[in-house]
Amino acid sequence: MFDQIAETVKETGDHALPALDEGVTTVKQVNKSLEDVNEISGAASSTMNNLGALTNLYGSFLGKPIIKLASIFYGVKVTAQSFMGKDKGAEESSAQQKGKNE
């Protein structure tokens, strides 16, 4: 009886050790894959930060001068229209003001 128990324990151990080795190998492969994923996500995060900084840089260099230039052109346009007498909205509002005052 004890011989049978000893034989069963020995067979169980013989089958369990390869399964444990496979489990260890699988865990090592999963850890390697997770390390690769961490590297990829770190690189993606760094890329997004760099892209955001570059966008802000271009925005500050190009955005402000373009806004100023558009403001200048708008001012010139409004001045030219009022000088040429094409500002109908101002004429109508001044006519309405005259009508209210009388």
Short mmCIF file of N, CA and C in Angstrom, two decimals:
data_model
loop_
_atom_site.label_atom_id
_atom_site.label_comp_id
_atom_site.label_asym_id
_atom_site.label_seq_id
_atom_site.Cartn_x
_atom_site.Cartn_y
_atom_site.Cartn_z
N MET A 1 0.82 -1.18 0.00
CA MET A 1 0.00 0.00 0.00
C MET A 1 0.87 1.26 0.00
N PHE A 2 1.87 1.25 0.88
CA PHE A 2 2.77 2.41 0.92
C PHE A 2 3.56 2.53 -0.38
N ASP A 3 3.84 1.40 -1.00
CA ASP A 3 4.55 1.44 -2.28
C ASP A 3 3.68 2.11 -3.35
N GLN A 4 2.40 1.81 -3.33
CA GLN A 4 1.48 2.43 -4.30
C GLN A 4 1.38 3.94 -4.06
N ILE A 5 1.28 4.32 -2.81
CA ILE A 5 1.20 5.75 -2.49
C ILE A 5 2.48 6.45 -2.92
N ALA A 6 3.61 5.83 -2.65
CA ALA A 6 4.90 6.42 -3.04
C ALA A 6 4.99 6.53 -4.55
N GLU A 7 4.54 5.51 -5.27
CA GLU A 7 4.57 5.53 -6.73
C GLU A 7 3.65 6.64 -7.27
N THR A 8 2.46 6.80 -6.68
CA THR A 8 1.52 7.83 -7.11
C THR A 8 2.10 9.22 -6.87
N VAL A 9 2.71 9.42 -5.72
CA VAL A 9 3.32 10.71 -5.40
C VAL A 9 4.46 10.99 -6.38
N LYS A 10 5.26 9.97 -6.70
CA LYS A 10 6.38 10.15 -7.64
C LYS A 10 5.86 10.51 -9.03
N GLU A 11 4.81 9.84 -9.49
CA GLU A 11 4.24 10.14 -10.81
C GLU A 11 3.63 11.54 -10.84
N THR A 12 2.97 11.89 -9.76
CA THR A 12 2.38 13.23 -9.69
C THR A 12 3.48 14.28 -9.75
N GLY A 13 4.56 14.07 -9.05
CA GLY A 13 5.69 14.99 -9.08
C GLY A 13 6.32 15.06 -10.45
N ASP A 14 6.42 13.90 -11.11
CA ASP A 14 7.01 13.87 -12.46
C ASP A 14 6.15 14.66 -13.45
N HIS A 15 4.83 14.64 -13.28
CA HIS A 15 3.94 15.38 -14.18
C HIS A 15 3.81 16.85 -13.77
N ALA A 16 3.96 17.12 -12.49
CA ALA A 16 3.77 18.49 -12.00
C ALA A 16 4.96 19.39 -12.35
N LEU A 17 6.16 18.85 -12.31
CA LEU A 17 7.34 19.68 -12.59
C LEU A 17 7.35 20.25 -14.00
N PRO A 18 7.07 19.49 -15.05
CA PRO A 18 7.01 20.10 -16.38
C PRO A 18 5.90 21.15 -16.49
N ALA A 19 4.77 20.90 -15.83
CA ALA A 19 3.68 21.88 -15.87
C ALA A 19 4.11 23.17 -15.19
N LEU A 20 4.81 23.06 -14.08
CA LEU A 20 5.32 24.25 -13.39
C LEU A 20 6.35 24.98 -14.26
N ASP A 21 7.21 24.22 -14.92
CA ASP A 21 8.20 24.84 -15.81
C ASP A 21 7.50 25.59 -16.95
N GLU A 22 6.45 25.00 -17.50
CA GLU A 22 5.70 25.67 -18.56
C GLU A 22 5.03 26.93 -18.02
N GLY A 23 4.52 26.86 -16.81
CA GLY A 23 3.89 28.03 -16.19
C GLY A 23 4.90 29.15 -15.99
N VAL A 24 6.10 28.82 -15.55
CA VAL A 24 7.15 29.83 -15.35
C VAL A 24 7.53 30.44 -16.70
N THR A 25 7.66 29.61 -17.72
CA THR A 25 8.00 30.11 -19.05
C THR A 25 6.90 31.04 -19.57
N THR A 26 5.66 30.66 -19.36
CA THR A 26 4.53 31.49 -19.81
C THR A 26 4.53 32.83 -19.09
N VAL A 27 4.76 32.82 -17.79
CA VAL A 27 4.80 34.07 -17.02
C VAL A 27 5.94 34.96 -17.50
N LYS A 28 7.09 34.38 -17.81
CA LYS A 28 8.22 35.18 -18.33
C LYS A 28 7.87 35.82 -19.67
N GLN A 29 7.19 35.06 -20.53
CA GLN A 29 6.79 35.60 -21.83
C GLN A 29 5.76 36.72 -21.68
N VAL A 30 4.82 36.55 -20.76
CA VAL A 30 3.83 37.59 -20.51
C VAL A 30 4.50 38.85 -19.96
N ASN A 31 5.45 38.68 -19.05
CA ASN A 31 6.18 39.83 -18.51
C ASN A 31 6.95 40.57 -19.60
N LYS A 32 7.55 39.81 -20.51
CA LYS A 32 8.28 40.44 -21.62
C LYS A 32 7.31 41.23 -22.50
N SER A 33 6.15 40.65 -22.77
CA SER A 33 5.15 41.36 -23.58
C SER A 33 4.68 42.63 -22.88
N LEU A 34 4.48 42.57 -21.58
CA LEU A 34 4.06 43.75 -20.83
C LEU A 34 5.15 44.83 -20.83
N GLU A 35 6.40 44.41 -20.76
CA GLU A 35 7.49 45.39 -20.85
C GLU A 35 7.48 46.08 -22.21
N ASP A 36 7.23 45.30 -23.27
CA ASP A 36 7.15 45.89 -24.61
C ASP A 36 5.99 46.87 -24.71
N VAL A 37 4.86 46.51 -24.13
CA VAL A 37 3.70 47.41 -24.15
C VAL A 37 4.01 48.69 -23.38
N ASN A 38 4.69 48.56 -22.25
CA ASN A 38 5.06 49.75 -21.47
C ASN A 38 5.99 50.66 -22.27
N GLU A 39 6.94 50.07 -22.99
CA GLU A 39 7.84 50.88 -23.82
C GLU A 39 7.07 51.61 -24.93
N ILE A 40 6.16 50.89 -25.56
CA ILE A 40 5.37 51.49 -26.64
C ILE A 40 4.49 52.62 -26.11
N SER A 41 3.83 52.39 -24.99
CA SER A 41 2.96 53.44 -24.44
C SER A 41 3.78 54.63 -23.96
N GLY A 42 4.98 54.38 -23.43
CA GLY A 42 5.86 55.49 -23.04
C GLY A 42 6.29 56.31 -24.24
N ALA A 43 6.62 55.62 -25.33
CA ALA A 43 7.02 56.33 -26.55
C ALA A 43 5.84 57.12 -27.12
N ALA A 44 4.65 56.55 -27.08
CA ALA A 44 3.47 57.27 -27.58
C ALA A 44 3.18 58.50 -26.73
N SER A 45 3.33 58.37 -25.43
CA SER A 45 3.11 59.51 -24.54
C SER A 45 4.13 60.61 -24.80
N SER A 46 5.37 60.22 -24.98
CA SER A 46 6.42 61.20 -25.28
C SER A 46 6.16 61.89 -26.61
N THR A 47 5.71 61.13 -27.60
CA THR A 47 5.40 61.71 -28.91
C THR A 47 4.26 62.71 -28.80
N MET A 48 3.24 62.38 -28.05
CA MET A 48 2.10 63.29 -27.89
C MET A 48 2.52 64.58 -27.17
N ASN A 49 3.38 64.44 -26.15
CA ASN A 49 3.87 65.64 -25.45
C ASN A 49 4.68 66.52 -26.40
N ASN A 50 5.53 65.90 -27.20
CA ASN A 50 6.33 66.67 -28.16
C ASN A 50 5.44 67.34 -29.20
N LEU A 51 4.43 66.64 -29.66
CA LEU A 51 3.51 67.21 -30.65
C LEU A 51 2.74 68.39 -30.06
N GLY A 52 2.32 68.26 -28.82
CA GLY A 52 1.62 69.37 -28.16
C GLY A 52 2.52 70.58 -28.01
N ALA A 53 3.77 70.35 -27.62
CA ALA A 53 4.70 71.47 -27.47
C ALA A 53 4.98 72.12 -28.82
N LEU A 54 5.12 71.31 -29.86
CA LEU A 54 5.37 71.85 -31.20
C LEU A 54 4.17 72.65 -31.70
N THR A 55 2.98 72.18 -31.42
CA THR A 55 1.77 72.91 -31.81
C THR A 55 1.71 74.26 -31.10
N ASN A 56 2.00 74.27 -29.81
CA ASN A 56 2.02 75.54 -29.07
C ASN A 56 3.07 76.49 -29.62
N LEU A 57 4.23 75.94 -29.98
CA LEU A 57 5.30 76.77 -30.52
C LEU A 57 4.88 77.40 -31.85
N TYR A 58 4.33 76.59 -32.75
CA TYR A 58 3.88 77.14 -34.03
C TYR A 58 2.73 78.13 -33.83
N GLY A 59 1.86 77.83 -32.89
CA GLY A 59 0.75 78.74 -32.61
C GLY A 59 1.23 80.09 -32.13
N SER A 60 2.24 80.09 -31.28
CA SER A 60 2.73 81.37 -30.77
C SER A 60 3.51 82.13 -31.84
N PHE A 61 4.25 81.41 -32.68
CA PHE A 61 5.02 82.09 -33.73
C PHE A 61 4.14 82.57 -34.88
N LEU A 62 3.19 81.75 -35.28
CA LEU A 62 2.38 82.08 -36.45
C LEU A 62 1.04 82.71 -36.10
N GLY A 63 0.43 82.28 -35.01
CA GLY A 63 -0.91 82.73 -34.68
C GLY A 63 -1.00 84.21 -34.39
N LYS A 64 -0.13 84.70 -33.54
CA LYS A 64 -0.21 86.11 -33.14
C LYS A 64 0.04 87.05 -34.32
N PRO A 65 1.07 86.83 -35.12
CA PRO A 65 1.26 87.73 -36.27
C PRO A 65 0.11 87.67 -37.27
N ILE A 66 -0.46 86.50 -37.49
CA ILE A 66 -1.58 86.39 -38.43
C ILE A 66 -2.79 87.14 -37.89
N ILE A 67 -3.04 87.04 -36.59
CA ILE A 67 -4.17 87.77 -35.99
C ILE A 67 -3.94 89.27 -36.11
N LYS A 68 -2.72 89.71 -35.85
CA LYS A 68 -2.42 91.14 -35.96
C LYS A 68 -2.58 91.62 -37.41
N LEU A 69 -2.11 90.81 -38.35
CA LEU A 69 -2.22 91.17 -39.75
C LEU A 69 -3.69 91.25 -40.17
N ALA A 70 -4.49 90.29 -39.73
CA ALA A 70 -5.92 90.31 -40.05
C ALA A 70 -6.59 91.54 -39.44
N SER A 71 -6.19 91.91 -38.23
CA SER A 71 -6.75 93.10 -37.59
C SER A 71 -6.41 94.36 -38.36
N ILE A 72 -5.17 94.43 -38.85
CA ILE A 72 -4.75 95.60 -39.63
C ILE A 72 -5.57 95.69 -40.91
N PHE A 73 -5.71 94.56 -41.62
CA PHE A 73 -6.48 94.58 -42.86
C PHE A 73 -7.94 94.94 -42.60
N TYR A 74 -8.51 94.45 -41.51
CA TYR A 74 -9.89 94.78 -41.17
C TYR A 74 -10.01 96.28 -40.88
N GLY A 75 -9.06 96.81 -40.14
CA GLY A 75 -9.08 98.25 -39.84
C GLY A 75 -8.96 99.09 -41.10
N VAL A 76 -8.08 98.69 -42.01
CA VAL A 76 -7.92 99.41 -43.27
C VAL A 76 -9.21 99.32 -44.09
N LYS A 77 -9.83 98.14 -44.11
CA LYS A 77 -11.07 97.96 -44.87
C LYS A 77 -12.18 98.85 -44.31
N VAL A 78 -12.36 98.84 -43.00
CA VAL A 78 -13.42 99.66 -42.38
C VAL A 78 -13.15 101.13 -42.62
N THR A 79 -11.90 101.54 -42.49
CA THR A 79 -11.55 102.95 -42.71
C THR A 79 -11.80 103.34 -44.15
N ALA A 80 -11.40 102.48 -45.09
CA ALA A 80 -11.61 102.78 -46.50
C ALA A 80 -13.10 102.85 -46.83
N GLN A 81 -13.88 101.94 -46.27
CA GLN A 81 -15.32 101.96 -46.53
C GLN A 81 -15.97 103.21 -45.96
N SER A 82 -15.58 103.62 -44.78
CA SER A 82 -16.19 104.83 -44.21
C SER A 82 -15.71 106.07 -44.96
N PHE A 83 -14.48 106.05 -45.45
CA PHE A 83 -13.95 107.18 -46.21
C PHE A 83 -14.64 107.29 -47.56
N MET A 84 -14.94 106.15 -48.17
CA MET A 84 -15.59 106.13 -49.48
C MET A 84 -17.10 106.27 -49.36
N GLY A 85 -17.63 106.25 -48.16
CA GLY A 85 -19.06 106.40 -47.96
C GLY A 85 -19.84 105.13 -48.17
N LYS A 86 -19.19 103.98 -48.05
CA LYS A 86 -19.88 102.71 -48.28
C LYS A 86 -20.36 102.08 -46.99
N ASP A 87 -20.22 102.76 -45.90
CA ASP A 87 -20.63 102.20 -44.62
C ASP A 87 -22.10 102.53 -44.39
N LYS A 88 -22.99 101.75 -44.99
CA LYS A 88 -24.43 102.00 -44.93
C LYS A 88 -24.97 101.79 -43.53
N GLY A 89 -24.40 100.85 -42.82
CA GLY A 89 -24.88 100.58 -41.47
C GLY A 89 -24.68 101.78 -40.57
N ALA A 90 -23.58 102.48 -40.72
CA ALA A 90 -23.32 103.66 -39.90
C ALA A 90 -24.26 104.79 -40.29
N GLU A 91 -24.55 104.92 -41.60
CA GLU A 91 -25.46 105.97 -42.06
C GLU A 91 -26.87 105.74 -41.54
N GLU A 92 -27.33 104.48 -41.60
CA GLU A 92 -28.67 104.17 -41.13
C GLU A 92 -28.80 104.41 -39.64
N SER A 93 -27.78 103.99 -38.89
CA SER A 93 -27.87 104.18 -37.44
C SER A 93 -27.79 105.66 -37.08
N SER A 94 -27.01 106.45 -37.84
CA SER A 94 -26.96 107.88 -37.54
C SER A 94 -28.28 108.55 -37.94
N ALA A 95 -28.94 108.07 -39.01
CA ALA A 95 -30.24 108.62 -39.41
C ALA A 95 -31.29 108.29 -38.36
N GLN A 96 -31.22 107.09 -37.79
CA GLN A 96 -32.16 106.72 -36.74
C GLN A 96 -31.94 107.57 -35.50
N GLN A 97 -30.68 107.84 -35.20
CA GLN A 97 -30.38 108.68 -34.04
C GLN A 97 -30.92 110.09 -34.24
N LYS A 98 -30.81 110.61 -35.45
CA LYS A 98 -31.33 111.95 -35.74
C LYS A 98 -32.84 111.98 -35.58
N GLY A 99 -33.51 110.90 -36.03
CA GLY A 99 -34.97 110.82 -35.93
C GLY A 99 -35.42 110.76 -34.48
N LYS A 100 -34.68 110.11 -33.63
CA LYS A 100 -35.04 110.02 -32.22
C LYS A 100 -34.82 111.35 -31.51
N ASN A 101 -33.78 112.06 -31.93
CA ASN A 101 -33.47 113.33 -31.28
C ASN A 101 -34.46 114.42 -31.66
N GLU A 102 -35.11 114.31 -32.80
CA GLU A 102 -36.04 115.36 -33.25
C GLU A 102 -37.37 115.17 -32.71
#
